[in-house]
Amino acid sequence: MKRFEWRDRIHALDAEADCEEIVRVLGTHEFPWDIEQALGLALYRTYAVPSIGELLARTREFTERTQHRYDDTALILNDILEHGFGQGRGRDALRRMNQMHRSYDISNDDYRYVLSTFVVMPVRWLNDLGYGWRRLSDHEIAASTNYYRRLGKHMGIKDIPETYADFHELFDSYEREHFAFTEGGRAVSDATLELMVDFYPAWQRPLVRPFTKALLDERLIKAFDYPEPSAAWRALAAGALRLRAKVVRFMPPRVEPRWARQSPNIRSYPEGYDPSRIGTFPQGCPVPHGMATVEVPATGARVPAPEQTVTSEGAAAPSPTAEAADAE
């Protein structure tokens, strides 16, 4: 297989009709590591919006059970991408995400902003910052935009931007208007950074922490009230990622897809999982039949009891009220 064969296959597809397939190829063959980092930073940025950061802090899920929240988010988004929006595992993951979100008072504007980070951050990482082994084409950016527009519609988000330029304008203006320091946002940020550092061996962590903070732009540094990273650390972090991109460019293309569920950083479900049986079950959030839950004292949320994330048959029975949580 030639190095640019996946790119050529993508450009033979339609950016609207085939957007799901294009995003799968980009995320699992062309840029699996890069898009994982970019989407991680996309979610991380949302903590700097006071209404989002304070809500996440109040649930205490992102501060007391950070690994589980990281895993649940990655796995649910993975299953939607891997299996699509139709009936089956992808729809189960989408329903589970909507159930959790609808347990809280989240504004449509915040939803729109979060969606914009998923559209903009991969382009910023790969193209604007030069961390990708090649640039995304306009065709690929359009397909990615169409995929997240489709996701937003399934989430029930209103007034979704039409184009990448529209998403970028929303992203930039919302951050300029809303980014601000809050104690809750800072607490969630600190917990997330500690988790990211914990992914590396102990001897590397003293270097990983300043390296990671050097990737945060001035907007984030100010919103979280972190000390400004030194110019040396910023240059080192950017230089290392651009050097990696040059090396990856000469590597053979990835033949087998790399899904987020295969990441060694996903640690919460060693025996497997069913997307309808992971995450939290706040008040009013339906629990699948046959699944026992336990309350987490630190958070007050109910979560699957041990060994409940998969059924004996390997799949959960649908809840009779689950269809009401669909966004369609």
Short mmCIF file of the C-alpha atoms (twelve columns), coordinates in Angstrom:
data_MODEL
# 
_entry.id   MODEL 
# 
loop_
_atom_site.group_PDB 
_atom_site.id 
_atom_site.type_symbol 
_atom_site.label_atom_id 
_atom_site.label_alt_id 
_atom_site.label_comp_id 
_atom_site.label_asym_id 
_atom_site.label_seq_id 
_atom_site.Cartn_x 
_atom_site.Cartn_y 
_atom_site.Cartn_z 
_atom_site.pdbx_PDB_model_num 
ATOM 1   C CA . MET A 1   0.000   0.000   0.000  1 
ATOM 2   C CA . LYS A 2   1.371   3.417   -0.994 1 
ATOM 3   C CA . ARG A 3   1.732   6.280   1.474  1 
ATOM 4   C CA . PHE A 4   -0.976  8.479   -0.027 1 
ATOM 5   C CA . GLU A 5   -3.396  5.728   -1.009 1 
ATOM 6   C CA . TRP A 6   -5.831  6.477   1.839  1 
ATOM 7   C CA . ARG A 7   -5.838  10.153  0.848  1 
ATOM 8   C CA . ASP A 8   -6.640  9.193   -2.735 1 
ATOM 9   C CA . ARG A 9   -9.465  6.893   -1.587 1 
ATOM 10  C CA . ILE A 10  -10.910 9.713   0.509  1 
ATOM 11  C CA . HIS A 11  -10.953 12.054  -2.455 1 
ATOM 12  C CA . ALA A 12  -12.906 9.500   -4.462 1 
ATOM 13  C CA . LEU A 13  -15.703 9.711   -1.866 1 
ATOM 14  C CA . ASP A 14  -18.393 12.360  -1.446 1 
ATOM 15  C CA . ALA A 15  -17.812 14.841  1.377  1 
ATOM 16  C CA . GLU A 16  -21.505 14.842  2.317  1 
ATOM 17  C CA . ALA A 17  -22.857 11.377  1.574  1 
ATOM 18  C CA . ASP A 18  -19.672 9.569   2.670  1 
ATOM 19  C CA . CYS A 19  -18.646 11.828  5.552  1 
ATOM 20  C CA . GLU A 20  -18.822 9.001   8.124  1 
ATOM 21  C CA . GLU A 21  -16.456 6.797   6.117  1 
ATOM 22  C CA . ILE A 22  -14.051 9.671   5.467  1 
ATOM 23  C CA . VAL A 23  -13.864 10.568  9.162  1 
ATOM 24  C CA . ARG A 24  -13.311 6.890   10.040 1 
ATOM 25  C CA . VAL A 25  -10.356 6.699   7.642  1 
ATOM 26  C CA . LEU A 26  -8.889  9.958   8.925  1 
ATOM 27  C CA . GLY A 27  -9.279  8.942   12.559 1 
ATOM 28  C CA . THR A 28  -8.166  5.310   12.364 1 
ATOM 29  C CA . HIS A 29  -5.740  5.125   9.427  1 
ATOM 30  C CA . GLU A 30  -4.295  8.504   8.507  1 
ATOM 31  C CA . PHE A 31  -4.074  10.408  11.817 1 
ATOM 32  C CA . PRO A 32  -5.175  8.159   14.727 1 
ATOM 33  C CA . TRP A 33  -2.743  9.564   17.301 1 
ATOM 34  C CA . ASP A 34  -3.007  13.168  16.143 1 
ATOM 35  C CA . ILE A 35  -6.790  13.296  16.080 1 
ATOM 36  C CA . GLU A 36  -6.923  11.614  19.493 1 
ATOM 37  C CA . GLN A 37  -4.707  14.400  20.890 1 
ATOM 38  C CA . ALA A 38  -6.664  17.124  19.104 1 
ATOM 39  C CA . LEU A 39  -10.048 15.880  20.336 1 
ATOM 40  C CA . GLY A 40  -8.661  15.498  23.848 1 
ATOM 41  C CA . LEU A 41  -7.605  19.139  23.762 1 
ATOM 42  C CA . ALA A 42  -10.992 20.041  22.273 1 
ATOM 43  C CA . LEU A 43  -12.820 18.676  25.311 1 
ATOM 44  C CA . TYR A 44  -10.212 20.166  27.633 1 
ATOM 45  C CA . ARG A 45  -10.845 23.658  26.228 1 
ATOM 46  C CA . THR A 46  -14.487 23.489  27.243 1 
ATOM 47  C CA . TYR A 47  -13.536 23.570  30.945 1 
ATOM 48  C CA . ALA A 48  -12.553 27.227  30.488 1 
ATOM 49  C CA . VAL A 49  -16.188 28.177  29.789 1 
ATOM 50  C CA . PRO A 50  -17.530 28.921  33.310 1 
ATOM 51  C CA . SER A 51  -20.938 27.309  32.792 1 
ATOM 52  C CA . ILE A 52  -19.263 24.094  31.599 1 
ATOM 53  C CA . GLY A 53  -16.318 23.994  33.991 1 
ATOM 54  C CA . GLU A 54  -18.481 24.698  37.034 1 
ATOM 55  C CA . LEU A 55  -21.060 22.070  36.030 1 
ATOM 56  C CA . LEU A 56  -18.369 19.416  35.587 1 
ATOM 57  C CA . ALA A 57  -16.865 20.368  38.932 1 
ATOM 58  C CA . ARG A 58  -20.243 20.114  40.696 1 
ATOM 59  C CA . THR A 59  -20.773 16.579  39.424 1 
ATOM 60  C CA . ARG A 60  -17.295 15.737  40.820 1 
ATOM 61  C CA . GLU A 61  -17.030 13.058  38.171 1 
ATOM 62  C CA . PHE A 62  -14.106 14.759  36.435 1 
ATOM 63  C CA . THR A 63  -12.266 15.356  39.705 1 
ATOM 64  C CA . GLU A 64  -13.087 12.212  41.711 1 
ATOM 65  C CA . ARG A 65  -13.393 9.621   38.904 1 
ATOM 66  C CA . THR A 66  -11.275 11.193  36.178 1 
ATOM 67  C CA . GLN A 67  -10.131 7.943   34.565 1 
ATOM 68  C CA . HIS A 68  -13.694 6.654   34.246 1 
ATOM 69  C CA . ARG A 69  -14.921 9.896   32.728 1 
ATOM 70  C CA . TYR A 70  -12.033 9.907   30.255 1 
ATOM 71  C CA . ASP A 71  -12.735 6.300   29.299 1 
ATOM 72  C CA . ASP A 72  -16.502 6.727   29.002 1 
ATOM 73  C CA . THR A 73  -16.139 9.765   26.745 1 
ATOM 74  C CA . ALA A 74  -13.552 8.104   24.509 1 
ATOM 75  C CA . LEU A 75  -15.480 4.829   24.230 1 
ATOM 76  C CA . ILE A 76  -18.851 6.399   23.507 1 
ATOM 77  C CA . LEU A 77  -17.409 8.634   20.780 1 
ATOM 78  C CA . ASN A 78  -15.449 5.638   19.448 1 
ATOM 79  C CA . ASP A 79  -18.575 3.494   19.135 1 
ATOM 80  C CA . ILE A 80  -20.486 6.245   17.335 1 
ATOM 81  C CA . LEU A 81  -17.613 6.626   14.872 1 
ATOM 82  C CA . GLU A 82  -16.988 2.902   14.442 1 
ATOM 83  C CA . HIS A 83  -20.589 1.763   14.081 1 
ATOM 84  C CA . GLY A 84  -22.310 4.860   12.714 1 
ATOM 85  C CA . PHE A 85  -25.555 6.593   13.581 1 
ATOM 86  C CA . GLY A 86  -27.890 3.789   12.503 1 
ATOM 87  C CA . GLN A 87  -29.422 1.040   14.602 1 
ATOM 88  C CA . GLY A 88  -26.955 -0.985  16.653 1 
ATOM 89  C CA . ARG A 89  -24.002 -0.257  18.868 1 
ATOM 90  C CA . GLY A 90  -23.417 3.247   17.490 1 
ATOM 91  C CA . ARG A 91  -27.009 4.272   18.203 1 
ATOM 92  C CA . ASP A 92  -26.755 2.735   21.693 1 
ATOM 93  C CA . ALA A 93  -23.675 4.881   22.392 1 
ATOM 94  C CA . LEU A 94  -25.395 7.997   21.064 1 
ATOM 95  C CA . ARG A 95  -28.465 7.312   23.228 1 
ATOM 96  C CA . ARG A 96  -26.272 6.825   26.307 1 
ATOM 97  C CA . MET A 97  -24.514 10.138  25.687 1 
ATOM 98  C CA . ASN A 98  -27.817 11.960  25.237 1 
ATOM 99  C CA . GLN A 99  -29.240 10.410  28.403 1 
ATOM 100 C CA . MET A 100 -26.332 11.699  30.480 1 
ATOM 101 C CA . HIS A 101 -26.364 15.158  28.925 1 
ATOM 102 C CA . ARG A 102 -30.110 15.591  29.390 1 
ATOM 103 C CA . SER A 103 -29.789 15.009  33.110 1 
ATOM 104 C CA . TYR A 104 -28.244 18.477  33.389 1 
ATOM 105 C CA . ASP A 105 -29.252 22.002  32.404 1 
ATOM 106 C CA . ILE A 106 -26.909 22.647  29.470 1 
ATOM 107 C CA . SER A 107 -27.613 25.556  27.143 1 
ATOM 108 C CA . ASN A 108 -27.825 25.152  23.394 1 
ATOM 109 C CA . ASP A 109 -25.063 27.741  23.050 1 
ATOM 110 C CA . ASP A 110 -22.714 25.602  25.147 1 
ATOM 111 C CA . TYR A 111 -23.598 22.547  23.066 1 
ATOM 112 C CA . ARG A 112 -22.838 24.489  19.890 1 
ATOM 113 C CA . TYR A 113 -19.484 25.614  21.260 1 
ATOM 114 C CA . VAL A 114 -18.462 22.094  22.307 1 
ATOM 115 C CA . LEU A 115 -19.378 20.826  18.842 1 
ATOM 116 C CA . SER A 116 -17.274 23.588  17.285 1 
ATOM 117 C CA . THR A 117 -14.194 22.443  19.210 1 
ATOM 118 C CA . PHE A 118 -14.517 18.986  17.617 1 
ATOM 119 C CA . VAL A 119 -14.644 20.573  14.165 1 
ATOM 120 C CA . VAL A 120 -11.883 23.145  14.637 1 
ATOM 121 C CA . MET A 121 -9.249  21.510  16.853 1 
ATOM 122 C CA . PRO A 122 -8.157  18.685  14.482 1 
ATOM 123 C CA . VAL A 123 -7.675  21.254  11.709 1 
ATOM 124 C CA . ARG A 124 -5.745  23.513  14.060 1 
ATOM 125 C CA . TRP A 125 -3.515  20.606  15.202 1 
ATOM 126 C CA . LEU A 126 -2.824  19.135  11.771 1 
ATOM 127 C CA . ASN A 127 -2.801  22.223  9.551  1 
ATOM 128 C CA . ASP A 128 -2.441  25.456  11.522 1 
ATOM 129 C CA . LEU A 129 0.187   24.200  13.984 1 
ATOM 130 C CA . GLY A 130 1.832   21.845  11.515 1 
ATOM 131 C CA . TYR A 131 1.704   18.753  13.728 1 
ATOM 132 C CA . GLY A 132 0.263   16.492  11.029 1 
ATOM 133 C CA . TRP A 133 2.430   14.440  8.665  1 
ATOM 134 C CA . ARG A 134 0.358   16.027  5.898  1 
ATOM 135 C CA . ARG A 135 -2.281  18.715  5.774  1 
ATOM 136 C CA . LEU A 136 -5.994  18.072  5.652  1 
ATOM 137 C CA . SER A 137 -7.481  19.064  2.311  1 
ATOM 138 C CA . ASP A 138 -10.551 21.270  1.931  1 
ATOM 139 C CA . HIS A 139 -12.439 18.122  0.882  1 
ATOM 140 C CA . GLU A 140 -11.484 16.355  4.137  1 
ATOM 141 C CA . ILE A 141 -12.314 19.407  6.253  1 
ATOM 142 C CA . ALA A 142 -15.733 19.613  4.595  1 
ATOM 143 C CA . ALA A 143 -16.361 15.913  5.292  1 
ATOM 144 C CA . SER A 144 -15.355 16.280  8.939  1 
ATOM 145 C CA . THR A 145 -17.610 19.329  9.265  1 
ATOM 146 C CA . ASN A 146 -20.505 17.368  7.771  1 
ATOM 147 C CA . TYR A 147 -19.891 14.453  10.157 1 
ATOM 148 C CA . TYR A 148 -20.067 16.669  13.237 1 
ATOM 149 C CA . ARG A 149 -23.083 18.506  11.858 1 
ATOM 150 C CA . ARG A 150 -24.747 15.094  11.621 1 
ATOM 151 C CA . LEU A 151 -23.667 14.236  15.175 1 
ATOM 152 C CA . GLY A 152 -25.031 17.561  16.409 1 
ATOM 153 C CA . LYS A 153 -28.410 16.896  14.823 1 
ATOM 154 C CA . HIS A 154 -28.597 13.508  16.550 1 
ATOM 155 C CA . MET A 155 -27.833 15.299  19.814 1 
ATOM 156 C CA . GLY A 156 -30.733 17.691  19.241 1 
ATOM 157 C CA . ILE A 157 -28.524 20.774  18.929 1 
ATOM 158 C CA . LYS A 158 -30.219 23.725  17.267 1 
ATOM 159 C CA . ASP A 159 -28.765 26.348  14.889 1 
ATOM 160 C CA . ILE A 160 -25.734 24.251  13.936 1 
ATOM 161 C CA . PRO A 161 -23.241 26.180  11.770 1 
ATOM 162 C CA . GLU A 162 -23.277 25.265  8.082  1 
ATOM 163 C CA . THR A 163 -19.589 25.425  7.108  1 
ATOM 164 C CA . TYR A 164 -16.133 25.069  8.632  1 
ATOM 165 C CA . ALA A 165 -15.696 28.850  8.453  1 
ATOM 166 C CA . ASP A 166 -18.934 29.271  10.403 1 
ATOM 167 C CA . PHE A 167 -17.769 26.786  13.039 1 
ATOM 168 C CA . HIS A 168 -14.428 28.573  13.322 1 
ATOM 169 C CA . GLU A 169 -16.134 31.922  13.828 1 
ATOM 170 C CA . LEU A 170 -18.348 30.425  16.553 1 
ATOM 171 C CA . PHE A 171 -15.341 28.767  18.206 1 
ATOM 172 C CA . ASP A 172 -13.301 31.958  18.264 1 
ATOM 173 C CA . SER A 173 -16.054 34.375  19.276 1 
ATOM 174 C CA . TYR A 174 -17.427 32.095  22.016 1 
ATOM 175 C CA . GLU A 175 -13.999 31.763  23.607 1 
ATOM 176 C CA . ARG A 176 -13.310 35.486  23.434 1 
ATOM 177 C CA . GLU A 177 -16.646 36.245  25.046 1 
ATOM 178 C CA . HIS A 178 -16.880 33.459  27.635 1 
ATOM 179 C CA . PHE A 179 -13.444 32.162  28.670 1 
ATOM 180 C CA . ALA A 180 -12.819 33.116  32.302 1 
ATOM 181 C CA . PHE A 181 -11.262 31.708  35.450 1 
ATOM 182 C CA . THR A 182 -13.441 29.728  37.845 1 
ATOM 183 C CA . GLU A 183 -12.428 27.513  40.730 1 
ATOM 184 C CA . GLY A 184 -14.421 24.634  39.270 1 
ATOM 185 C CA . GLY A 185 -12.887 24.922  35.815 1 
ATOM 186 C CA . ARG A 186 -9.402  25.029  37.319 1 
ATOM 187 C CA . ALA A 187 -10.110 21.938  39.464 1 
ATOM 188 C CA . VAL A 188 -11.318 19.954  36.448 1 
ATOM 189 C CA . SER A 189 -8.322  21.134  34.438 1 
ATOM 190 C CA . ASP A 190 -5.877  20.100  37.167 1 
ATOM 191 C CA . ALA A 191 -7.451  16.644  37.466 1 
ATOM 192 C CA . THR A 192 -7.378  16.130  33.706 1 
ATOM 193 C CA . LEU A 193 -3.748  17.191  33.418 1 
ATOM 194 C CA . GLU A 194 -2.780  14.807  36.200 1 
ATOM 195 C CA . LEU A 195 -4.517  11.976  34.388 1 
ATOM 196 C CA . MET A 196 -2.704  12.810  31.152 1 
ATOM 197 C CA . VAL A 197 0.630   12.843  32.964 1 
ATOM 198 C CA . ASP A 198 -0.219  9.524   34.627 1 
ATOM 199 C CA . PHE A 199 -0.386  7.874   31.200 1 
ATOM 200 C CA . TYR A 200 3.435   7.999   31.076 1 
ATOM 201 C CA . PRO A 201 6.087   6.122   33.131 1 
ATOM 202 C CA . ALA A 202 6.992   7.759   36.437 1 
ATOM 203 C CA . TRP A 203 10.444  8.824   35.256 1 
ATOM 204 C CA . GLN A 204 8.945   10.772  32.347 1 
ATOM 205 C CA . ARG A 205 6.257   12.623  34.298 1 
ATOM 206 C CA . PRO A 206 8.403   15.569  35.459 1 
ATOM 207 C CA . LEU A 207 8.990   16.331  31.768 1 
ATOM 208 C CA . VAL A 208 5.506   15.500  30.512 1 
ATOM 209 C CA . ARG A 209 3.806   18.015  32.811 1 
ATOM 210 C CA . PRO A 210 5.602   21.169  31.516 1 
ATOM 211 C CA . PHE A 211 5.578   19.746  27.971 1 
ATOM 212 C CA . THR A 212 1.798   19.386  28.091 1 
ATOM 213 C CA . LYS A 213 1.233   22.853  29.546 1 
ATOM 214 C CA . ALA A 214 3.432   24.285  26.796 1 
ATOM 215 C CA . LEU A 215 0.821   23.081  24.294 1 
ATOM 216 C CA . LEU A 216 -1.861  25.275  25.893 1 
ATOM 217 C CA . ASP A 217 -2.403  28.603  24.148 1 
ATOM 218 C CA . GLU A 218 -2.489  31.913  25.976 1 
ATOM 219 C CA . ARG A 219 -6.285  31.897  26.183 1 
ATOM 220 C CA . LEU A 220 -6.265  28.647  28.151 1 
ATOM 221 C CA . ILE A 221 -3.303  29.608  30.314 1 
ATOM 222 C CA . LYS A 222 -5.092  32.809  31.332 1 
ATOM 223 C CA . ALA A 223 -8.465  31.120  31.882 1 
ATOM 224 C CA . PHE A 224 -6.951  28.493  34.199 1 
ATOM 225 C CA . ASP A 225 -4.580  30.975  35.857 1 
ATOM 226 C CA . TYR A 226 -1.502  28.879  35.098 1 
ATOM 227 C CA . PRO A 227 1.989   30.398  34.968 1 
ATOM 228 C CA . GLU A 228 2.953   31.255  31.408 1 
ATOM 229 C CA . PRO A 229 5.112   28.430  29.957 1 
ATOM 230 C CA . SER A 230 8.630   29.499  29.096 1 
ATOM 231 C CA . ALA A 231 9.563   30.219  25.508 1 
ATOM 232 C CA . ALA A 232 11.999  27.303  25.678 1 
ATOM 233 C CA . TRP A 233 9.289   24.810  26.640 1 
ATOM 234 C CA . ARG A 234 6.942   26.153  23.978 1 
ATOM 235 C CA . ALA A 235 9.639   25.827  21.320 1 
ATOM 236 C CA . LEU A 236 10.596  22.349  22.522 1 
ATOM 237 C CA . ALA A 237 7.002   21.063  22.516 1 
ATOM 238 C CA . ALA A 238 6.165   22.462  19.078 1 
ATOM 239 C CA . GLY A 239 9.492   21.346  17.635 1 
ATOM 240 C CA . ALA A 240 9.129   17.801  18.960 1 
ATOM 241 C CA . LEU A 241 5.654   17.412  17.479 1 
ATOM 242 C CA . ARG A 242 6.728   18.792  14.100 1 
ATOM 243 C CA . LEU A 243 9.732   16.474  14.092 1 
ATOM 244 C CA . ARG A 244 7.442   13.548  14.832 1 
ATOM 245 C CA . ALA A 245 5.265   14.583  11.880 1 
ATOM 246 C CA . LYS A 246 8.260   14.476  9.541  1 
ATOM 247 C CA . VAL A 247 9.145   10.984  10.740 1 
ATOM 248 C CA . VAL A 248 5.576   9.715   10.391 1 
ATOM 249 C CA . ARG A 249 5.457   11.025  6.819  1 
ATOM 250 C CA . PHE A 250 8.028   8.403   5.793  1 
ATOM 251 C CA . MET A 251 6.363   5.546   7.647  1 
ATOM 252 C CA . PRO A 252 4.179   3.037   5.776  1 
ATOM 253 C CA . PRO A 253 0.429   3.712   5.852  1 
ATOM 254 C CA . ARG A 254 -1.626  2.054   8.554  1 
ATOM 255 C CA . VAL A 255 -3.433  -0.912  7.013  1 
ATOM 256 C CA . GLU A 256 -5.444  -2.005  10.060 1 
ATOM 257 C CA . PRO A 257 -7.580  0.667   11.764 1 
ATOM 258 C CA . ARG A 258 -6.589  1.880   15.211 1 
ATOM 259 C CA . TRP A 259 -9.703  2.514   17.269 1 
ATOM 260 C CA . ALA A 260 -9.757  4.586   20.448 1 
ATOM 261 C CA . ARG A 261 -11.012 1.519   22.345 1 
ATOM 262 C CA . GLN A 262 -7.624  -0.107  21.652 1 
ATOM 263 C CA . SER A 263 -5.681  2.616   23.472 1 
ATOM 264 C CA . PRO A 264 -3.702  1.457   26.527 1 
ATOM 265 C CA . ASN A 265 -4.897  4.637   28.237 1 
ATOM 266 C CA . ILE A 266 -8.424  3.153   28.432 1 
ATOM 267 C CA . ARG A 267 -8.280  1.250   31.714 1 
ATOM 268 C CA . SER A 268 -11.728 1.062   33.291 1 
ATOM 269 C CA . TYR A 269 -13.247 -1.932  31.481 1 
ATOM 270 C CA . PRO A 270 -10.689 -4.736  31.110 1 
ATOM 271 C CA . GLU A 271 -13.488 -7.293  30.592 1 
ATOM 272 C CA . GLY A 272 -15.178 -5.246  27.880 1 
ATOM 273 C CA . TYR A 273 -18.209 -2.976  27.885 1 
ATOM 274 C CA . ASP A 274 -21.596 -2.364  26.341 1 
ATOM 275 C CA . PRO A 275 -22.115 1.314   25.477 1 
ATOM 276 C CA . SER A 276 -25.584 1.336   27.077 1 
ATOM 277 C CA . ARG A 277 -24.105 0.188   30.394 1 
ATOM 278 C CA . ILE A 278 -21.250 2.619   30.978 1 
ATOM 279 C CA . GLY A 279 -21.122 6.167   32.290 1 
ATOM 280 C CA . THR A 280 -23.183 7.647   35.087 1 
ATOM 281 C CA . PHE A 281 -26.898 7.324   35.772 1 
ATOM 282 C CA . PRO A 282 -28.051 10.565  37.414 1 
ATOM 283 C CA . GLN A 283 -31.617 11.008  38.615 1 
ATOM 284 C CA . GLY A 284 -34.067 10.416  35.791 1 
ATOM 285 C CA . CYS A 285 -31.517 8.601   33.634 1 
ATOM 286 C CA . PRO A 286 -32.904 5.147   32.676 1 
ATOM 287 C CA . VAL A 287 -30.925 2.068   33.710 1 
ATOM 288 C CA . PRO A 288 -30.872 -0.997  31.404 1 
ATOM 289 C CA . HIS A 289 -32.881 -3.994  32.614 1 
ATOM 290 C CA . GLY A 290 -30.866 -6.421  34.677 1 
ATOM 291 C CA . MET A 291 -28.095 -3.959  35.529 1 
ATOM 292 C CA . ALA A 292 -27.263 -3.291  39.175 1 
ATOM 293 C CA . THR A 293 -25.832 0.093   40.106 1 
ATOM 294 C CA . VAL A 294 -24.010 1.463   43.117 1 
ATOM 295 C CA . GLU A 295 -23.795 5.009   44.417 1 
ATOM 296 C CA . VAL A 296 -20.423 6.728   44.387 1 
ATOM 297 C CA . PRO A 297 -20.205 8.509   47.764 1 
ATOM 298 C CA . ALA A 298 -17.883 11.214  46.483 1 
ATOM 299 C CA . THR A 299 -20.168 12.199  43.614 1 
ATOM 300 C CA . GLY A 300 -23.679 11.037  44.473 1 
ATOM 301 C CA . ALA A 301 -23.982 9.496   41.008 1 
ATOM 302 C CA . ARG A 302 -25.009 5.928   40.352 1 
ATOM 303 C CA . VAL A 303 -22.649 3.850   38.235 1 
ATOM 304 C CA . PRO A 304 -22.620 0.237   37.053 1 
ATOM 305 C CA . ALA A 305 -21.826 -2.230  39.826 1 
ATOM 306 C CA . PRO A 306 -18.703 -4.380  39.328 1 
ATOM 307 C CA . GLU A 307 -18.989 -6.757  36.368 1 
ATOM 308 C CA . GLN A 308 -22.160 -5.011  35.140 1 
ATOM 309 C CA . THR A 309 -20.689 -3.199  32.134 1 
ATOM 310 C CA . VAL A 310 -21.405 -6.254  29.961 1 
ATOM 311 C CA . THR A 311 -24.225 -8.786  30.187 1 
ATOM 312 C CA . SER A 312 -23.672 -12.528 30.229 1 
ATOM 313 C CA . GLU A 313 -24.717 -12.519 26.564 1 
ATOM 314 C CA . GLY A 314 -22.295 -9.708  25.835 1 
ATOM 315 C CA . ALA A 315 -24.974 -7.092  25.155 1 
ATOM 316 C CA . ALA A 316 -27.434 -5.175  27.272 1 
ATOM 317 C CA . ALA A 317 -31.169 -5.538  26.980 1 
ATOM 318 C CA . PRO A 318 -32.673 -2.218  25.870 1 
ATOM 319 C CA . SER A 319 -34.469 -0.109  28.429 1 
ATOM 320 C CA . PRO A 320 -38.153 0.453   27.577 1 
ATOM 321 C CA . THR A 321 -37.642 4.173   28.067 1 
ATOM 322 C CA . ALA A 322 -34.402 4.354   26.138 1 
ATOM 323 C CA . GLU A 323 -36.055 5.378   22.878 1 
ATOM 324 C CA . ALA A 324 -37.301 8.546   24.585 1 
ATOM 325 C CA . ALA A 325 -33.670 9.596   24.988 1 
ATOM 326 C CA . ASP A 326 -33.026 9.529   21.249 1 
ATOM 327 C CA . ALA A 327 -32.351 12.943  19.763 1 
ATOM 328 C CA . GLU A 328 -34.347 12.238  16.641 1 
# 
